[in-house]
CSV table of C-alpha atoms (C1' of nucleotides) in Angstrom, one decimal:
chain,number,residue,atom,x,y,z
A,304,MET,CA,4.5,13.6,16.7
A,305,ILE,CA,7.4,11.7,15.2
A,306,SER,CA,9.9,9.9,17.5
A,307,LYS,CA,13.3,11.4,18.1
A,308,THR,CA,15.2,8.7,16.4
A,309,LEU,CA,13.0,8.7,13.3
A,310,THR,CA,13.2,12.5,13.1
A,311,ALA,CA,17.0,12.3,13.4
A,312,ALA,CA,17.2,9.7,10.6
A,313,SER,CA,15.1,11.7,8.2
A,314,THR,CA,16.4,15.2,8.7
A,315,LYS,CA,19.3,15.1,6.2
A,316,PRO,CA,17.4,13.2,3.5
A,317,ILE,CA,14.5,15.6,3.8
A,318,ILE,CA,16.8,18.7,3.6
A,319,LEU,CA,18.7,17.2,0.6
A,320,GLY,CA,15.4,16.4,-1.1
A,321,ILE,CA,14.1,20.0,-0.6
A,322,LEU,CA,17.3,21.6,-1.8
A,323,LYS,CA,17.4,19.3,-4.9
A,324,GLN,CA,14.2,21.0,-6.0
A,325,GLY,CA,15.8,24.4,-5.7
A,326,SER,CA,17.8,26.6,-3.3
A,327,SER,CA,16.2,27.5,0.0
A,328,TYR,CA,17.1,28.9,3.5
A,329,GLY,CA,16.9,27.6,7.0
A,330,TYR,CA,13.8,29.3,8.2
A,331,LEU,CA,11.9,28.3,5.0
A,332,ILE,CA,13.0,24.7,5.2
A,333,ILE,CA,11.6,24.5,8.7
A,334,LYS,CA,8.2,25.8,7.6
A,335,LYS,CA,8.3,23.5,4.5
A,336,ILE,CA,8.8,20.4,6.5
A,337,LYS,CA,6.1,21.4,8.9
A,338,GLU,CA,3.7,21.9,6.0
A,339,LEU,CA,4.7,18.7,4.2
A,340,SER,CA,4.1,16.6,7.3
A,341,GLY,CA,0.9,18.2,8.2
A,342,GLY,CA,2.5,19.5,11.4
A,343,LYS,CA,3.7,16.1,12.5
A,344,MET,CA,7.3,17.1,12.1
A,345,GLN,CA,8.4,20.4,13.7
A,346,TYR,CA,12.0,21.4,13.9
A,347,SER,CA,13.1,24.1,16.2
A,348,ASP,CA,15.7,26.5,14.8
A,349,GLY,CA,18.2,25.2,17.3
A,350,MET,CA,17.8,21.8,15.9
A,351,LEU,CA,18.0,22.6,12.2
A,352,TYR,CA,20.7,25.2,11.8
A,353,PRO,CA,23.5,23.1,13.3
A,354,VAL,CA,22.5,20.3,10.9
A,355,LEU,CA,22.8,22.7,7.9
A,356,HIS,CA,26.2,23.8,9.2
A,357,LYS,CA,27.3,20.1,9.5
A,358,MET,CA,26.1,19.4,6.0
A,359,GLU,CA,27.9,22.4,4.6
A,360,LYS,CA,31.1,21.3,6.4
A,361,ASP,CA,30.7,17.9,4.8
A,362,GLY,CA,30.4,19.5,1.4
A,363,TRP,CA,26.8,18.3,0.8
A,364,ILE,CA,25.4,21.9,0.5
A,365,GLU,CA,26.8,25.4,-0.2
A,366,SER,CA,25.6,28.7,1.2
A,367,SER,CA,25.5,32.2,0.1
A,368,TRP,CA,23.9,35.3,1.6
A,369,SER,CA,21.2,36.6,-0.6
A,370,LEU,CA,22.1,39.8,-2.3
A,371,LYS,CA,18.8,40.0,-4.0
A,372,ASN,CA,16.8,43.0,-2.9
A,373,GLU,CA,15.0,41.1,-0.2
A,374,THR,CA,13.6,42.6,3.0
A,375,ARG,CA,16.2,40.9,5.1
A,376,PRO,CA,19.4,38.9,4.7
A,377,ARG,CA,18.9,35.2,4.1
A,378,LYS,CA,21.5,32.4,3.9
A,379,TYR,CA,20.5,30.4,0.8
A,380,TYR,CA,21.7,26.8,0.5
A,381,GLU,CA,22.2,24.8,-2.6
A,382,ILE,CA,22.9,21.1,-3.0
A,383,THR,CA,26.3,20.1,-4.3
A,384,THR,CA,27.3,17.2,-6.5
A,385,LEU,CA,28.5,15.5,-3.4
A,386,GLY,CA,25.1,16.2,-1.8
A,387,LYS,CA,23.3,14.6,-4.7
A,388,GLU,CA,25.4,11.5,-4.3
A,389,ALA,CA,24.6,11.5,-0.6
A,390,LEU,CA,21.0,11.8,-1.4
A,391,HIS,CA,21.1,8.7,-3.6
A,392,GLN,CA,22.8,6.8,-0.9
A,393,GLU,CA,20.2,7.9,1.6
A,394,GLN,CA,17.4,6.8,-0.8
A,395,SER,CA,19.0,3.4,-1.3
A,396,GLN,CA,19.4,2.9,2.5
A,397,TRP,CA,15.8,3.9,3.2
A,398,ALA,CA,14.7,1.4,0.5
A,399,GLN,CA,16.7,-1.3,2.2
A,400,VAL,CA,15.4,-0.6,5.7
A,401,ASN,CA,11.8,-0.3,4.4
A,402,SER,CA,12.4,-3.7,2.7
A,403,VAL,CA,13.4,-5.3,6.0
A,404,LEU,CA,10.5,-3.7,7.9
A,405,ASN,CA,8.0,-4.8,5.2
A,406,GLN,CA,9.4,-8.4,5.4
A,407,ILE,CA,8.7,-8.4,9.1
A,408,TRP,CA,5.5,-6.4,9.2
A,409,GLU,CA,3.9,-7.7,6.1
A,410,PRO,CA,2.7,-11.2,7.2
A,411,LYS,CA,0.2,-9.0,9.1
A,412,THR,CA,-0.6,-11.7,11.5
A,413,GLU,CA,-3.7,-9.7,12.3
A,414,ILE,CA,-5.6,-12.9,12.7
A,415,GLN,CA,-6.7,-12.0,16.2
B,313,MET,CA,26.0,-0.5,5.4
B,314,ILE,CA,23.1,1.4,6.8
B,315,SER,CA,23.8,4.8,8.5
B,316,LYS,CA,23.9,5.1,12.2
B,317,THR,CA,20.8,7.2,12.6
B,318,LEU,CA,18.7,5.0,10.3
B,319,THR,CA,19.9,1.9,12.2
B,320,ALA,CA,18.9,3.6,15.5
B,321,ALA,CA,15.5,4.5,14.2
B,322,SER,CA,14.7,1.0,12.9
B,323,THR,CA,16.1,-1.1,15.8
B,324,LYS,CA,13.0,-1.1,18.0
B,325,PRO,CA,10.4,-1.5,15.3
B,326,ILE,CA,12.4,-4.4,13.9
B,327,ILE,CA,12.7,-6.1,17.3
B,328,LEU,CA,9.0,-5.6,17.9
B,329,GLY,CA,8.1,-6.9,14.5
B,330,ILE,CA,10.2,-10.0,15.0
B,331,LEU,CA,8.8,-10.7,18.5
B,332,LYS,CA,5.3,-10.3,17.2
B,333,GLN,CA,5.9,-13.3,15.1
B,334,GLY,CA,6.9,-15.3,18.1
B,335,SER,CA,9.2,-15.2,21.1
B,336,SER,CA,12.9,-15.1,20.5
B,337,TYR,CA,16.2,-14.2,22.3
B,338,GLY,CA,18.9,-11.7,21.8
B,339,TYR,CA,21.5,-13.7,19.9
B,340,LEU,CA,18.9,-15.1,17.5
B,341,ILE,CA,17.4,-11.6,16.9
B,342,ILE,CA,20.9,-10.3,15.8
B,343,LYS,CA,21.2,-13.2,13.4
B,344,LYS,CA,17.7,-12.8,12.1
B,345,ILE,CA,18.2,-9.1,11.3
B,346,LYS,CA,21.5,-9.8,9.6
B,347,GLU,CA,19.8,-12.4,7.5
B,348,LEU,CA,16.7,-10.3,6.6
B,349,SER,CA,18.9,-7.4,5.5
B,350,GLY,CA,21.2,-9.5,3.5
B,351,GLY,CA,24.1,-8.5,5.8
B,352,LYS,CA,23.4,-4.8,5.4
B,353,MET,CA,22.4,-4.4,9.1
B,354,GLN,CA,24.6,-6.0,11.6
B,355,TYR,CA,24.2,-5.4,15.3
B,356,SER,CA,26.9,-6.2,17.8
B,357,ASP,CA,25.7,-7.8,21.0
B,358,GLY,CA,26.8,-4.7,22.9
B,359,MET,CA,24.4,-2.7,20.8
B,360,LEU,CA,21.4,-4.9,21.0
B,361,TYR,CA,21.2,-6.2,24.5
B,362,PRO,CA,20.9,-2.7,26.1
B,363,VAL,CA,18.1,-1.9,23.7
B,364,LEU,CA,16.2,-5.1,24.8
B,365,HIS,CA,16.8,-4.1,28.5
B,366,LYS,CA,15.3,-0.7,27.8
B,367,MET,CA,12.4,-2.1,26.0
B,368,GLU,CA,11.7,-4.5,28.9
B,369,LYS,CA,12.0,-1.6,31.3
B,370,ASP,CA,9.4,0.3,29.3
B,371,GLY,CA,7.1,-2.7,29.4
B,372,TRP,CA,7.1,-3.4,25.6
B,373,ILE,CA,8.6,-6.8,26.0
B,374,GLU,CA,8.9,-9.4,28.8
B,375,SER,CA,11.7,-11.9,29.4
B,376,SER,CA,12.0,-15.4,30.9
B,377,TRP,CA,14.9,-17.7,31.1
B,378,SER,CA,14.2,-20.8,29.1
B,379,LEU,CA,13.6,-23.9,31.2
B,380,LYS,CA,13.2,-26.1,28.2
B,381,ASN,CA,15.8,-28.7,27.9
B,382,GLU,CA,18.0,-26.6,25.7
B,383,THR,CA,21.8,-26.9,25.5
B,384,ARG,CA,22.3,-23.5,27.3
B,385,PRO,CA,20.2,-20.9,29.1
B,386,ARG,CA,18.5,-18.4,26.8
B,387,LYS,CA,16.6,-15.3,27.8
B,388,TYR,CA,13.4,-15.4,25.7
B,389,TYR,CA,11.5,-12.2,25.0
B,390,GLU,CA,7.8,-11.9,24.2
B,391,ILE,CA,6.0,-8.8,23.1
B,392,THR,CA,3.4,-7.4,25.5
B,393,THR,CA,0.2,-5.6,24.8
B,394,LEU,CA,2.0,-2.3,25.4
B,395,GLY,CA,4.6,-3.4,22.9
B,396,LYS,CA,2.0,-4.2,20.3
B,397,GLU,CA,0.6,-0.7,20.7
B,398,ALA,CA,4.1,0.8,20.4
B,399,LEU,CA,4.5,-1.2,17.2
B,400,HIS,CA,1.4,0.2,15.8
B,401,GLN,CA,2.6,3.7,16.6
B,402,GLU,CA,5.9,3.0,15.0
B,403,GLN,CA,4.3,1.7,11.9
B,404,SER,CA,2.1,4.8,11.7
B,405,GLN,CA,5.2,7.1,12.2
B,406,TRP,CA,7.2,5.3,9.5
B,407,ALA,CA,4.3,5.7,7.1
B,408,GLN,CA,4.1,9.4,7.8
B,409,VAL,CA,7.9,9.9,7.4
B,410,ASN,CA,7.8,7.8,4.2
B,411,SER,CA,5.0,9.9,3.0
B,412,VAL,CA,7.0,13.1,3.5
B,413,LEU,CA,10.1,11.6,1.8
B,414,ASN,CA,8.0,10.4,-1.1
B,415,GLN,CA,6.5,13.8,-1.6
B,416,ILE,CA,9.9,15.4,-1.8
B,417,TRP,CA,11.6,12.6,-3.7
B,418,GLU,CA,8.9,11.6,-6.1
B,419,PRO,CA,8.8,14.5,-8.5
B,420,LYS,CA,12.0,12.9,-9.6
B,421,THR,CA,13.3,16.0,-11.3
B,422,GLU,CA,15.7,13.6,-13.1
B,423,ILE,CA,15.3,15.7,-16.2
B,424,GLN,CA,19.0,16.3,-16.5
C,50,DT,C1',42.8,-33.6,24.7
C,51,DC,C1',43.3,-29.2,23.7
C,52,DT,C1',42.2,-25.1,21.2
C,53,DA,C1',39.5,-22.2,18.5
C,54,DT,C1',35.1,-20.8,17.4
C,55,DA,C1',30.3,-20.2,18.1
C,56,DT,C1',26.8,-19.4,21.3
C,57,DA,C1',24.7,-16.4,24.9
C,58,DC,C1',24.3,-12.5,27.9
C,59,DA,C1',25.9,-8.3,30.6
C,60,DT,C1',27.7,-3.6,31.6
C,61,DA,C1',31.0,0.4,32.5
C,62,DG,C1',32.4,4.4,30.7
C,63,DA,C1',34.1,7.1,26.9
C,64,DA,C1',32.6,9.3,22.9
C,65,DT,C1',29.3,11.3,20.4
C,66,DT,C1',25.1,13.7,19.5
C,67,DA,C1',21.0,16.2,20.2
C,68,DC,C1',18.7,20.1,21.4
C,69,DA,C1',16.8,23.5,24.7
C,70,DA,C1',17.7,27.8,25.9
C,71,DA,C1',19.5,32.2,25.3
C,72,DG,C1',21.2,35.7,22.3
C,73,DT,C1',21.3,39.1,18.3
C,74,DA,C1',18.8,41.7,15.0
C,75,DT,C1',15.2,43.5,11.8
C,76,DA,C1',10.5,43.7,9.6
C,77,DA,C1',5.7,44.0,9.8
C,78,DC,C1',1.5,44.6,11.9
C,79,DG,C1',-2.0,46.6,14.8
D,85,DC,C1',5.4,51.6,19.9
D,86,DG,C1',4.8,47.1,21.5
D,87,DT,C1',4.2,42.4,19.9
D,88,DT,C1',4.8,38.9,16.7
D,89,DA,C1',7.1,36.9,12.8
D,90,DT,C1',11.2,36.5,10.5
D,91,DA,C1',16.1,34.9,10.3
D,92,DC,C1',20.4,33.1,12.0
D,93,DT,C1',23.9,31.6,15.7
D,94,DT,C1',26.0,29.2,19.6
D,95,DT,C1',26.8,27.3,24.2
D,96,DG,C1',26.5,23.8,27.5
D,97,DT,C1',24.1,20.2,29.3
D,98,DA,C1',21.5,16.1,28.7
D,99,DA,C1',20.8,12.0,26.6
D,100,DT,C1',22.3,8.4,23.8
D,101,DT,C1',25.3,5.3,21.6
D,102,DC,C1',28.4,1.6,21.3
D,103,DT,C1',33.1,0.0,21.9
D,104,DA,C1',35.5,-2.6,24.8
D,105,DT,C1',35.7,-5.8,28.2
D,106,DG,C1',34.0,-9.5,31.0
D,107,DT,C1',31.7,-14.0,32.1
D,108,DA,C1',30.5,-18.6,30.8
D,109,DT,C1',29.4,-22.9,28.1
D,110,DA,C1',29.0,-25.9,23.9
D,111,DT,C1',30.9,-27.7,19.9
D,112,DA,C1',33.9,-28.7,16.2
D,113,DG,C1',38.2,-29.8,14.7
D,114,DA,C1',43.1,-30.8,15.0
DNA sequence: TCTATATACATAGAATTACAAAGTATAACG
DNA sequence: CGTTATACTTTGTAATTCTATGTATATAGA
């Protein structure tokens, strides 16, 4: 299982990345993340939905209730222009942090 | 500047990585991180010291006041066996999260 | 000599955030 | 017709973060 802090740090970039590939809804996003991580990352609904609300409030994503003749109502989310910008920023920040970690970890002093 | 959550997620693995290369003390660790990140990551002392205390409480690191004839007292930290194990776990978790992010980000649908 | 800055560590408490738990409702399956 | 899966919401507490404040000494510069 992935640590709490690392999960927290990756939630928004993961959601943005998923939504960039096409609109989706909360329940499906949870399943998608579980699948992509091989079960290592599992969000409860109580964890994910408030994040979606926050992201919508911040203008990163937009929602609409599906009118399509689906079996049940679903709240579909789409990424906004602002959300795409946020995603780029996230990607850049992850690259920077990974660079720092690699600098420290790389001289794999695994001599022992 | 790196986001709050990403900073939080990387603090412990960075400290563990630095200490694996040799013992160090709080003030120096702060400067080291700032240097390695090109100023992108800056910890205040009030942010870092409590983390060190927590890590020591958890048995990941051990401290001792320097008796060496230094200009002023410094609390040197060393990584423990438990800390090295924690570092390995962190590295594995970062790899897993990066894998998920790459899966989502890679099909860089930058067609537009 | 005096002052400002850098070094070095510590912690209380306010502010923020996370998230488990509980709630609502319907569809599908056996 | 009961159980499980689907689908979304929110409250309140628990945990965490980090700002602000405090202590103390060394050093550089004016």
